[in-house]
mmCIF file of C-alpha atoms in Angstrom:
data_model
loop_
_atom_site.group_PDB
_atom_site.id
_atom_site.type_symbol
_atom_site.label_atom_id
_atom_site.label_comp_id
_atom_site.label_asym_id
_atom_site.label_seq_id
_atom_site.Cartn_x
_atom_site.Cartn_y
_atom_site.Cartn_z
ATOM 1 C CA UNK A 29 98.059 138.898 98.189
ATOM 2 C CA UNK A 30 96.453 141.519 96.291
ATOM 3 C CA UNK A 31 97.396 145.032 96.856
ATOM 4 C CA UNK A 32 95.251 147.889 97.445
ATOM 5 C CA UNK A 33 94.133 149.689 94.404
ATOM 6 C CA UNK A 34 96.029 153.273 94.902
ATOM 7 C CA UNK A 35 99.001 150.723 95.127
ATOM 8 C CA UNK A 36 98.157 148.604 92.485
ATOM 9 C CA UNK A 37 97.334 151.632 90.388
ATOM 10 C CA UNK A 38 100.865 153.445 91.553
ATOM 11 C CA UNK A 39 102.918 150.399 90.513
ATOM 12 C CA UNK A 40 101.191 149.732 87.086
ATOM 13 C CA UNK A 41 101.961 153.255 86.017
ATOM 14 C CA UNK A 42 105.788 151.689 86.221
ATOM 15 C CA UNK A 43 105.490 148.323 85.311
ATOM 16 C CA UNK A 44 102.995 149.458 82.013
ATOM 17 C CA UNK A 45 106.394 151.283 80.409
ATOM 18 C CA UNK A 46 107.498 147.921 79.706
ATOM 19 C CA UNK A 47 105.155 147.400 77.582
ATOM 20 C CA UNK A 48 106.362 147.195 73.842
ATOM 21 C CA UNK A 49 105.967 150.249 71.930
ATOM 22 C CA UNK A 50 104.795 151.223 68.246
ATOM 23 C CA UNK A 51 108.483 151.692 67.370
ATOM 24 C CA UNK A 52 109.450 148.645 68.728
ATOM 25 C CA UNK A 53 106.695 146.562 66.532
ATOM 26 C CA UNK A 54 107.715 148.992 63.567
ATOM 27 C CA UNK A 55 111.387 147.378 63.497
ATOM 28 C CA UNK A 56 110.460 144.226 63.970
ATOM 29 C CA UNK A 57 107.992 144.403 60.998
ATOM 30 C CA UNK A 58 110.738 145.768 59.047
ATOM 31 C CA UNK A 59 113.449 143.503 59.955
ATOM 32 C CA UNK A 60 114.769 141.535 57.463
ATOM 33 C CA UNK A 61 114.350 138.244 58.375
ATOM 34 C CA UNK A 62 112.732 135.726 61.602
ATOM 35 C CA UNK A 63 116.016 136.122 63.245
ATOM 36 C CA UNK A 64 116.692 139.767 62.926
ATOM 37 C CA UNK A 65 113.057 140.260 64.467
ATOM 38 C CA UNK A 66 113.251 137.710 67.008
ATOM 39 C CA UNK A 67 116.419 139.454 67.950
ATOM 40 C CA UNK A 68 114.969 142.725 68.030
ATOM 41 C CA UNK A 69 112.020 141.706 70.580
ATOM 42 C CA UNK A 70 114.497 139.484 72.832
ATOM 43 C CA UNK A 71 116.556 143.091 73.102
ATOM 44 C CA UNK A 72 113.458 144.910 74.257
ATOM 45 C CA UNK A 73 112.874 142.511 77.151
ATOM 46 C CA UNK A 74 109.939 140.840 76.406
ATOM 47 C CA UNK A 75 109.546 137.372 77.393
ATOM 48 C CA UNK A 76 112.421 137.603 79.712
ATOM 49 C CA UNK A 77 112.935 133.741 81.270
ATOM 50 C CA UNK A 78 111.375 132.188 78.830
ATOM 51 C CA UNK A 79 112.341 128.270 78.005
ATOM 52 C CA UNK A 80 115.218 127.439 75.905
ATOM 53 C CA UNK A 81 113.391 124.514 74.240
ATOM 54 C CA UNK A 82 110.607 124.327 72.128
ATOM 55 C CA UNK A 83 109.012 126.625 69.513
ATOM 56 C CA UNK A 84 110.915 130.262 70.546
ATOM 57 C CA UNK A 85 108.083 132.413 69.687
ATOM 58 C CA UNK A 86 105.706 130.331 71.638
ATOM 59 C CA UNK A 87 107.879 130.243 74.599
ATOM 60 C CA UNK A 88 108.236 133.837 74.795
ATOM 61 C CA UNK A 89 104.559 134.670 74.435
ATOM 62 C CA UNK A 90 103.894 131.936 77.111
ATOM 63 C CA UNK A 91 106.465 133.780 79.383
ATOM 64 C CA UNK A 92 105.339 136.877 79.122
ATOM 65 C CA UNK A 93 101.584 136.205 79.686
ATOM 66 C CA UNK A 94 101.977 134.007 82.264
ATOM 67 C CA UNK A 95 103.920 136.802 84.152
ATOM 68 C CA UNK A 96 101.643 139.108 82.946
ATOM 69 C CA UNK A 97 98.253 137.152 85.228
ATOM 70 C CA UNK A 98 100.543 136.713 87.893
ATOM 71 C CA UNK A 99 101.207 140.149 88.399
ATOM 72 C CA UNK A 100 97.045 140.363 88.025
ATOM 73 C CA UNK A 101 96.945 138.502 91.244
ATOM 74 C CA UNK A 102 99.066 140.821 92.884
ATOM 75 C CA UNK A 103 97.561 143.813 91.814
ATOM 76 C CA UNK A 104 94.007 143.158 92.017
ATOM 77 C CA UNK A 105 91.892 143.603 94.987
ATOM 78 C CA UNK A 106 90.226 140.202 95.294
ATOM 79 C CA UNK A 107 87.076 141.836 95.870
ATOM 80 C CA UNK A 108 87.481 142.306 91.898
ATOM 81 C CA UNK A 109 89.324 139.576 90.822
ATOM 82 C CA UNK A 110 86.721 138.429 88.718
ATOM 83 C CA UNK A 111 87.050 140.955 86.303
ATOM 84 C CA UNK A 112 90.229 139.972 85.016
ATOM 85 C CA UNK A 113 89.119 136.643 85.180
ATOM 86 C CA UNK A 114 85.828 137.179 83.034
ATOM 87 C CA UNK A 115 88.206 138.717 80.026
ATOM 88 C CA UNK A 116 90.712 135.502 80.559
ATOM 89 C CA UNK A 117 87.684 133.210 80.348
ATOM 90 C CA UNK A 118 87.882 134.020 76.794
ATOM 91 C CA UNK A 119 90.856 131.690 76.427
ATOM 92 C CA UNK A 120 88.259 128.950 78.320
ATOM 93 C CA UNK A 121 85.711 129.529 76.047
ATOM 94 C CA UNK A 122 88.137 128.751 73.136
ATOM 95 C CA UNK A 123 89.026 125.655 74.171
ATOM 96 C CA UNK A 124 85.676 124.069 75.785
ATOM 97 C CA UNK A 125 84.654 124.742 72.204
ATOM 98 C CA UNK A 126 87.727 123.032 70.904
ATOM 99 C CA UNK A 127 87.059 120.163 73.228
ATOM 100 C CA UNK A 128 83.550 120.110 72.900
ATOM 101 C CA UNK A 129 84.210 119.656 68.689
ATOM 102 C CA UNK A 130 86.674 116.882 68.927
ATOM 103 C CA UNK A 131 84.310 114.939 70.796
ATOM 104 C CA UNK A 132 81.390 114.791 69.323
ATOM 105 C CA UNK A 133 83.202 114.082 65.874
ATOM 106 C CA UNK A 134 84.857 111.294 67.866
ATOM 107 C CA UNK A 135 88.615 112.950 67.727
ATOM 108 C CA UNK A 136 91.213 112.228 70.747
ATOM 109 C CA UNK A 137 90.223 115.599 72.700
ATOM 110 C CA UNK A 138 94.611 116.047 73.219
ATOM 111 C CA UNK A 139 94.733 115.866 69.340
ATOM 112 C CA UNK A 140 95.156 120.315 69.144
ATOM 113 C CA UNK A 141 96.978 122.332 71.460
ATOM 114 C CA UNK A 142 94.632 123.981 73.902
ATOM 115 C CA UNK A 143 94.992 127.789 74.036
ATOM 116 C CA UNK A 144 96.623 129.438 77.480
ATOM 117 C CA UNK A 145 95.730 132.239 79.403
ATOM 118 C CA UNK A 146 92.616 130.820 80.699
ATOM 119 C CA UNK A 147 91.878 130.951 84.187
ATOM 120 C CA UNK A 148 91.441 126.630 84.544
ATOM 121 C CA UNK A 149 93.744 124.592 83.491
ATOM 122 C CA UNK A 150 93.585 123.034 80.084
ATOM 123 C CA UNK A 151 93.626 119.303 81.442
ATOM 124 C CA UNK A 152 90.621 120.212 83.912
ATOM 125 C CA UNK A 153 88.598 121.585 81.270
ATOM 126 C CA UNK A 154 89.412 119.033 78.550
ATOM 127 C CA UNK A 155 88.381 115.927 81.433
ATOM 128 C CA UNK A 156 85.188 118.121 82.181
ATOM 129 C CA UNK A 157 84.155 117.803 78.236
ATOM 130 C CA UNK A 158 85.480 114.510 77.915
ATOM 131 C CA UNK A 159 83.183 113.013 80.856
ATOM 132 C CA UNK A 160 80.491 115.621 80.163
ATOM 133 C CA UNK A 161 80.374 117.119 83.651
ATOM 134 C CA UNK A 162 80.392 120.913 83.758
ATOM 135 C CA UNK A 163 80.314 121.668 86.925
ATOM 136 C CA UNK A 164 83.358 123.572 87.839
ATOM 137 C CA UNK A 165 81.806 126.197 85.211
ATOM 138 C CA UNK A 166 79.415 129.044 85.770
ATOM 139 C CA UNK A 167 76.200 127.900 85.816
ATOM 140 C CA UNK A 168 74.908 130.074 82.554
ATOM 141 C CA UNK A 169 77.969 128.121 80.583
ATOM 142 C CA UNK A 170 77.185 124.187 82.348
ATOM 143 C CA UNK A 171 73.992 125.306 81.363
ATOM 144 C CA UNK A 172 74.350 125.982 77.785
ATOM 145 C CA UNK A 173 76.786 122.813 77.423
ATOM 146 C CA UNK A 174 74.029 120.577 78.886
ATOM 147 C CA UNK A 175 71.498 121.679 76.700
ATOM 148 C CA UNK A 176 74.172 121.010 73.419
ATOM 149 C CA UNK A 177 74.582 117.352 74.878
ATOM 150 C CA UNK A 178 71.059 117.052 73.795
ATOM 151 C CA UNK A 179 71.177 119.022 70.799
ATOM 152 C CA UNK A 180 74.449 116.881 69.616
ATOM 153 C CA UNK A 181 73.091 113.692 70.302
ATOM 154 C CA UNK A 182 70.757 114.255 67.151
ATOM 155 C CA UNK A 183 73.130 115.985 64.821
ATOM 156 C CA UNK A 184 75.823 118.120 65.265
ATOM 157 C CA UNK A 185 76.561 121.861 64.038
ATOM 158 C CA UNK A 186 79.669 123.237 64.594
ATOM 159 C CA UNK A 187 78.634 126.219 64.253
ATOM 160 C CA UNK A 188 76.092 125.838 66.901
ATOM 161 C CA UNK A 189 78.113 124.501 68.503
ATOM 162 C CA UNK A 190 80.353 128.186 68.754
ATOM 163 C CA UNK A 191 77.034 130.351 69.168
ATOM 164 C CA UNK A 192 75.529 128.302 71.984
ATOM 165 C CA UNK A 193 78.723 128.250 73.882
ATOM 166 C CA UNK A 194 79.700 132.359 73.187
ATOM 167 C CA UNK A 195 76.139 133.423 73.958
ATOM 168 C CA UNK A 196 76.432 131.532 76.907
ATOM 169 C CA UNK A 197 79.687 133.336 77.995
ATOM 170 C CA UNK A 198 78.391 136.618 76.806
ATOM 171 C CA UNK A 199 75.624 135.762 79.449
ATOM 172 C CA UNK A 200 77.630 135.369 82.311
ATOM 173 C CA UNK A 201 79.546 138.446 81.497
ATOM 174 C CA UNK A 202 76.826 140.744 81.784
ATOM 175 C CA UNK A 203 75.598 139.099 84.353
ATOM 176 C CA UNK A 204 78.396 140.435 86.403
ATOM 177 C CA UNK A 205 78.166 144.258 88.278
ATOM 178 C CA UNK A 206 80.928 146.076 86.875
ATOM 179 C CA UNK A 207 80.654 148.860 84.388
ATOM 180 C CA UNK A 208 83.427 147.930 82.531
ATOM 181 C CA UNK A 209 82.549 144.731 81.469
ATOM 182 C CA UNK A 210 79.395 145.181 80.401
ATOM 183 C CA UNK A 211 80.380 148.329 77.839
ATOM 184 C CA UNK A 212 82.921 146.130 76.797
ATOM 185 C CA UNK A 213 80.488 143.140 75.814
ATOM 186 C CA UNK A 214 77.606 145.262 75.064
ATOM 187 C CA UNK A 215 79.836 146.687 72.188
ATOM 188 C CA UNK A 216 81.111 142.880 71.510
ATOM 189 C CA UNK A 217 77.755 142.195 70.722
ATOM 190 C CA UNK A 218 76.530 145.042 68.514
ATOM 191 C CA UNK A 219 79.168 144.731 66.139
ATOM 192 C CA UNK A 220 78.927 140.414 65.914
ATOM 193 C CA UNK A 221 74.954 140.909 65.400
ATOM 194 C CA UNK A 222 75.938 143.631 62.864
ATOM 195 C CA UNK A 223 78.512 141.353 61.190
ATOM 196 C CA UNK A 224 76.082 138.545 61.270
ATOM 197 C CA UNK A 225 73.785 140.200 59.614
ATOM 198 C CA UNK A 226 75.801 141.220 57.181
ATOM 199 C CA UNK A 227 76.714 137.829 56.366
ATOM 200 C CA UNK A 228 73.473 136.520 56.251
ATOM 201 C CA UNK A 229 73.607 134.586 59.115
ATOM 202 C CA UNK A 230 70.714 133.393 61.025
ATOM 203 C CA UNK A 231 69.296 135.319 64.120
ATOM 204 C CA UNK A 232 70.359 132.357 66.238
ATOM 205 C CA UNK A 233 74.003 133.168 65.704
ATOM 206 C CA UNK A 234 73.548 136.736 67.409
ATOM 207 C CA UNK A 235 74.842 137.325 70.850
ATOM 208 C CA UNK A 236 72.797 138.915 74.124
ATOM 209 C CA UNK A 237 73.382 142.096 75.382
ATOM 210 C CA UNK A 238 73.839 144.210 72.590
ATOM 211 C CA UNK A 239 72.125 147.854 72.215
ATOM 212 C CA UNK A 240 70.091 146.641 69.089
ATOM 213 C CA UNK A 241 66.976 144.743 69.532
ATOM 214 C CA UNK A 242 66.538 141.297 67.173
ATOM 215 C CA UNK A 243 63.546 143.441 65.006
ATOM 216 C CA UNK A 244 66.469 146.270 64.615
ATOM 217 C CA UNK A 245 68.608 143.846 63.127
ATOM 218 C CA UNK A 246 66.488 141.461 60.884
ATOM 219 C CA UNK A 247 65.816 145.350 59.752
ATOM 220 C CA UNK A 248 68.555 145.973 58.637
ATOM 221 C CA UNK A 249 69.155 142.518 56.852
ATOM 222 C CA UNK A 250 65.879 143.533 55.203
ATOM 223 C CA UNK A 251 67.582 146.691 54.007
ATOM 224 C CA UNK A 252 71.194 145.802 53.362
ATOM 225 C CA UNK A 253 70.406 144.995 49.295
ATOM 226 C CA UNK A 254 67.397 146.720 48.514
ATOM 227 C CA UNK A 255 68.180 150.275 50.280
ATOM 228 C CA UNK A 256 71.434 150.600 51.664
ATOM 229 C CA UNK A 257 71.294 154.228 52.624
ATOM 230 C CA UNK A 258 68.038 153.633 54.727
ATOM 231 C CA UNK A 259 69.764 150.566 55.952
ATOM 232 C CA UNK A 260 72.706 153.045 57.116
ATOM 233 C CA UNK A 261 69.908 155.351 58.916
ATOM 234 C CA UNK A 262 68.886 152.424 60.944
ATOM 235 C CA UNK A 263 72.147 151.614 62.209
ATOM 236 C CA UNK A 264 71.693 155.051 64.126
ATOM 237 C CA UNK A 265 69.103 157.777 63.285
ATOM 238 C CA UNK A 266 70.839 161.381 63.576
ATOM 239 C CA UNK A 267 68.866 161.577 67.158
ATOM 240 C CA UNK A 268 70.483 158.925 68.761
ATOM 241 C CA UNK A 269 73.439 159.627 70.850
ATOM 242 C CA UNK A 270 74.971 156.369 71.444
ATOM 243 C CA UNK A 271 78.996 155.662 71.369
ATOM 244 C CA UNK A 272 78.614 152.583 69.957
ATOM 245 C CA UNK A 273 76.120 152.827 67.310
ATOM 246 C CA UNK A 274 78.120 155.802 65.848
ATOM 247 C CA UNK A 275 81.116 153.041 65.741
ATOM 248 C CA UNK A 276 79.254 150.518 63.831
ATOM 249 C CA UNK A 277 77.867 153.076 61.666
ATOM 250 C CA UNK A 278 81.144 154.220 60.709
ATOM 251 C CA UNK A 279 82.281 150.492 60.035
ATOM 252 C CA UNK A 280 78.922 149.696 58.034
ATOM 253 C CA UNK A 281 79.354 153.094 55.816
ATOM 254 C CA UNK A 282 82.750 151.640 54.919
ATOM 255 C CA UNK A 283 81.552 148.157 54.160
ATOM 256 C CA UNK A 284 78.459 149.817 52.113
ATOM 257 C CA UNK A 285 81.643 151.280 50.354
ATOM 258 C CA UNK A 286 84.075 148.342 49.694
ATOM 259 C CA UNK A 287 81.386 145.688 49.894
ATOM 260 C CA UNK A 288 83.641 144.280 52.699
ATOM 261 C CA UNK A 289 82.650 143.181 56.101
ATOM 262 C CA UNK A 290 86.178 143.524 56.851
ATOM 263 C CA UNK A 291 85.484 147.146 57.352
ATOM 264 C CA UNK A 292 82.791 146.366 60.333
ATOM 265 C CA UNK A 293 85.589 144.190 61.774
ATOM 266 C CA UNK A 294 88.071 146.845 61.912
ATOM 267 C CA UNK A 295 85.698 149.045 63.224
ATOM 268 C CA UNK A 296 85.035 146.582 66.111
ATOM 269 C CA UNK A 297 88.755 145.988 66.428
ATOM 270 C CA UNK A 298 89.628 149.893 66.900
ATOM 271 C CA UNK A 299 86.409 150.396 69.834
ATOM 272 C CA UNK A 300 87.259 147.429 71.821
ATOM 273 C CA UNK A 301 90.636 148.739 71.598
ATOM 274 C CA UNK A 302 89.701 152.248 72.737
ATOM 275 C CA UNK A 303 87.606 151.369 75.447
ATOM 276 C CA UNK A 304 90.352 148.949 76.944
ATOM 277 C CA UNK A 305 92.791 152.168 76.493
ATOM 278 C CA UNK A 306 90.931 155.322 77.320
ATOM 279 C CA UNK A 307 90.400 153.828 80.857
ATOM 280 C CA UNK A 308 94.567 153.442 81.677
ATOM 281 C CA UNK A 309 94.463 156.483 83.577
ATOM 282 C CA UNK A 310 90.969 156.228 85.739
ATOM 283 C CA UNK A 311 92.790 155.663 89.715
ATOM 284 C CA UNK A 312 89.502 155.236 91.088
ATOM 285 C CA UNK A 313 88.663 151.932 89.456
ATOM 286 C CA UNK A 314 89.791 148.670 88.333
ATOM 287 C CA UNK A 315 90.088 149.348 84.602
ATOM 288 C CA UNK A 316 93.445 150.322 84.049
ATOM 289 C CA UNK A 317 94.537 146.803 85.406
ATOM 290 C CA UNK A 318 92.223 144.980 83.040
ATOM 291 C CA UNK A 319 93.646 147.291 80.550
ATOM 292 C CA UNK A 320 97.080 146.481 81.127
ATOM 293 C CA UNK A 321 96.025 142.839 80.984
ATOM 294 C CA UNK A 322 94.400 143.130 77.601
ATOM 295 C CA UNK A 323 96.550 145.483 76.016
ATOM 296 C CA UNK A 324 99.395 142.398 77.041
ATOM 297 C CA UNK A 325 97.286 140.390 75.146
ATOM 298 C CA UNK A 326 96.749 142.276 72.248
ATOM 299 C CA UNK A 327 101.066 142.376 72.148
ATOM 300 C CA UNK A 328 101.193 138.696 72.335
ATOM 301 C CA UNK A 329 98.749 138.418 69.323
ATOM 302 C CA UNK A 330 100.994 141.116 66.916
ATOM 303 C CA UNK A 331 104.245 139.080 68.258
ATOM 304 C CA UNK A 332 103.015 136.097 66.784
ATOM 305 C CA UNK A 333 101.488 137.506 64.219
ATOM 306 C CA UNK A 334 104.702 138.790 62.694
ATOM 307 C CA UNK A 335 107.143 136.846 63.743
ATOM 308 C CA UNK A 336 104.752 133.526 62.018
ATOM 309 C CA UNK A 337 105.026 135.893 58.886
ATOM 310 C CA UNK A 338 109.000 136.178 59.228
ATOM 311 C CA UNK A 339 109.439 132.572 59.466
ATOM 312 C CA UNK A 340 106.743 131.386 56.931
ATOM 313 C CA UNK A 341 108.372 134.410 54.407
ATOM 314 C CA UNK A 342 104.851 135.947 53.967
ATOM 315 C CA UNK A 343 105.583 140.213 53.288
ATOM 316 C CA UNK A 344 104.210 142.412 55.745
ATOM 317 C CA UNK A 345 102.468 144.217 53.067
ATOM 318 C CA UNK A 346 100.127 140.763 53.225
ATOM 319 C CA UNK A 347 99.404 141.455 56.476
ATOM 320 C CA UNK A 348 96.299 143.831 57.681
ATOM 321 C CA UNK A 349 97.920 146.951 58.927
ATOM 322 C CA UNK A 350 94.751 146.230 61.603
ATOM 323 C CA UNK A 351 96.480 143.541 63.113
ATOM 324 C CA UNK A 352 99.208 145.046 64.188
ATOM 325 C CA UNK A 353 97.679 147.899 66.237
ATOM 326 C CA UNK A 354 98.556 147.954 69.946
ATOM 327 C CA UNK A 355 96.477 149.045 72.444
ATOM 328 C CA UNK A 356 96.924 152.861 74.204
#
């Protein structure tokens, strides 16, 4: 039963001290070996119950996330459970598309391991794909997965596959009424259209929802070789006064720099992060719970990101010093 938010709020401001903390990732990235790291985590707590058999880092992650969306259900008011449930959708939308792939390239659909975290449970979701029948799914995404039955029966894109399938989730998002969520995937969008773009790839591939408009964009494309500095001006004139667009025009400075869209990434990477962080300490709403959520997931990803470095012997110096960022 959920709690009521002052609660939920009161208790998250103990429970989020657990989480790890810069230091903590520091040592483990310094450790010496797979071991010495592993050790190092185990001390701090994380994963605590986790099974014995099995992959270790795998069944630690799996531990502590799966606590973690428990303790969502207890601490969010069901009147707003589903905006935790939107942001673990993503996890869904991963493996639909997973699914959806091995099928229509005739693979067994239990040939990968699904992702978890989702809110349905892998085998559900890989028997919807399998018989084609979407309907435990929000409409917008049955939708979308209908019309790629269609599409798929003449030829099949993969990568159509993907954009059909995230615009469709990036629908149903917005189409929820919370604040939160749609800042969060109005900025998704901006800076995937902008990335697109910058990769030449067609206007099909951008998402809905974004604060540019599809003639902003192929704009920019326009002036990306030609006239970079007016291209940078369109990103966001001096009048505007929009968050986000200052973001992205910070990232696409920085690729017009290094000729990397790695920059635009980052820069996507480090607002998502600090609008799931800045919110931690609002009482009067639901974000600091999704935050906590998401800021658990973020953990989970640099956990496995350096521990699979320790073990394969890759040096952390190989690894983008991007990817180990923790939210708050």
């Amino acid at each position: 039963m959920a709690e009521s938010l002052i609660n939920s709020i009161a208790r998250l401001r103990v429970i989020e001290k657990r989480l790890l903390t810069k230091e903590t990732v520091a040592r483990m990235a310094q450790a010496a070996s797979y071991e010495e790291s592993l050790r190092i985590l185990r001390e701090s707590g994380y994963g605590a119950g986790a099974a014995e058999e099995g992959d270790e880092t795998e069944a630690l992650i799996a531990a502590q996330l799966s606590e973690t969306y428990a303790l969502m259900a207890e601490l969010m008011p069901e009147r707003n459970a589903f905006v935790t449930d939107v942001f673990r959708m993503r996890h869904d939308i991963t493996n639909i598309k997973l699914f959806y792939k091995l099928r229509v390239i005739g693979e067994p659909l239990d040939s990968v391991k699904p992702d978890i975290g989702g809110i349905y449970p892998a085998e559900e979701l890989r028997a919807a794909v399998k018989k084609g029948d979407y309907s435990m799914l929000p409409k917008r995404i049955s939708d979308a997965l209908e019309e790629l039955d269609v599409i798929t029966y003449r030829s099949v894109d993969p990568q159509q596959i993907s954009c059909n399938i995230d615009a469709a989730y990036s629908e149903y998002a917005l189409s929820l009424r919370n604040a939160f969520i749609k800042e969060y995937f109005s900025a998704l969008a901006d800076f995937t259209n902008v990335i697109a773009v910058i990769r030449n790839m067609p206007k099909e591939r951008f998402l809905p929802g974004g604060e540019y408009t599809e003639a902003e964009l192929e704009n920019i494309r326009g002036l990306i070789a030609d006239s970079p500095e007016r291209a940078l001006a369109a990103i966001k004139s001096p009048l505007e006064t929009s968050d986000i667009k200052e973001a992205v025009k910070a990232g696409f400075a920085e690729y017009l720099r290094t000729g990397s869209p790695a920059a635009v990434e980052k820069a996507r990477d480090e607002y998502l992060i600090s609008l799931a962080s800045r919110n931690r300490s609002d009482i009067s709403s639901v974000a600091p719970i999704v935050g906590y959520m998401l800021a658990r997931e973020r953990e989970a990803e640099v956990v496995r990101l350096i521990l699979t470095a320790k073990r394969s012997g890759i040096p952390m110096s190989a690894v983008d010093e991007r990817s180990l960022k923790l939210y708050g």
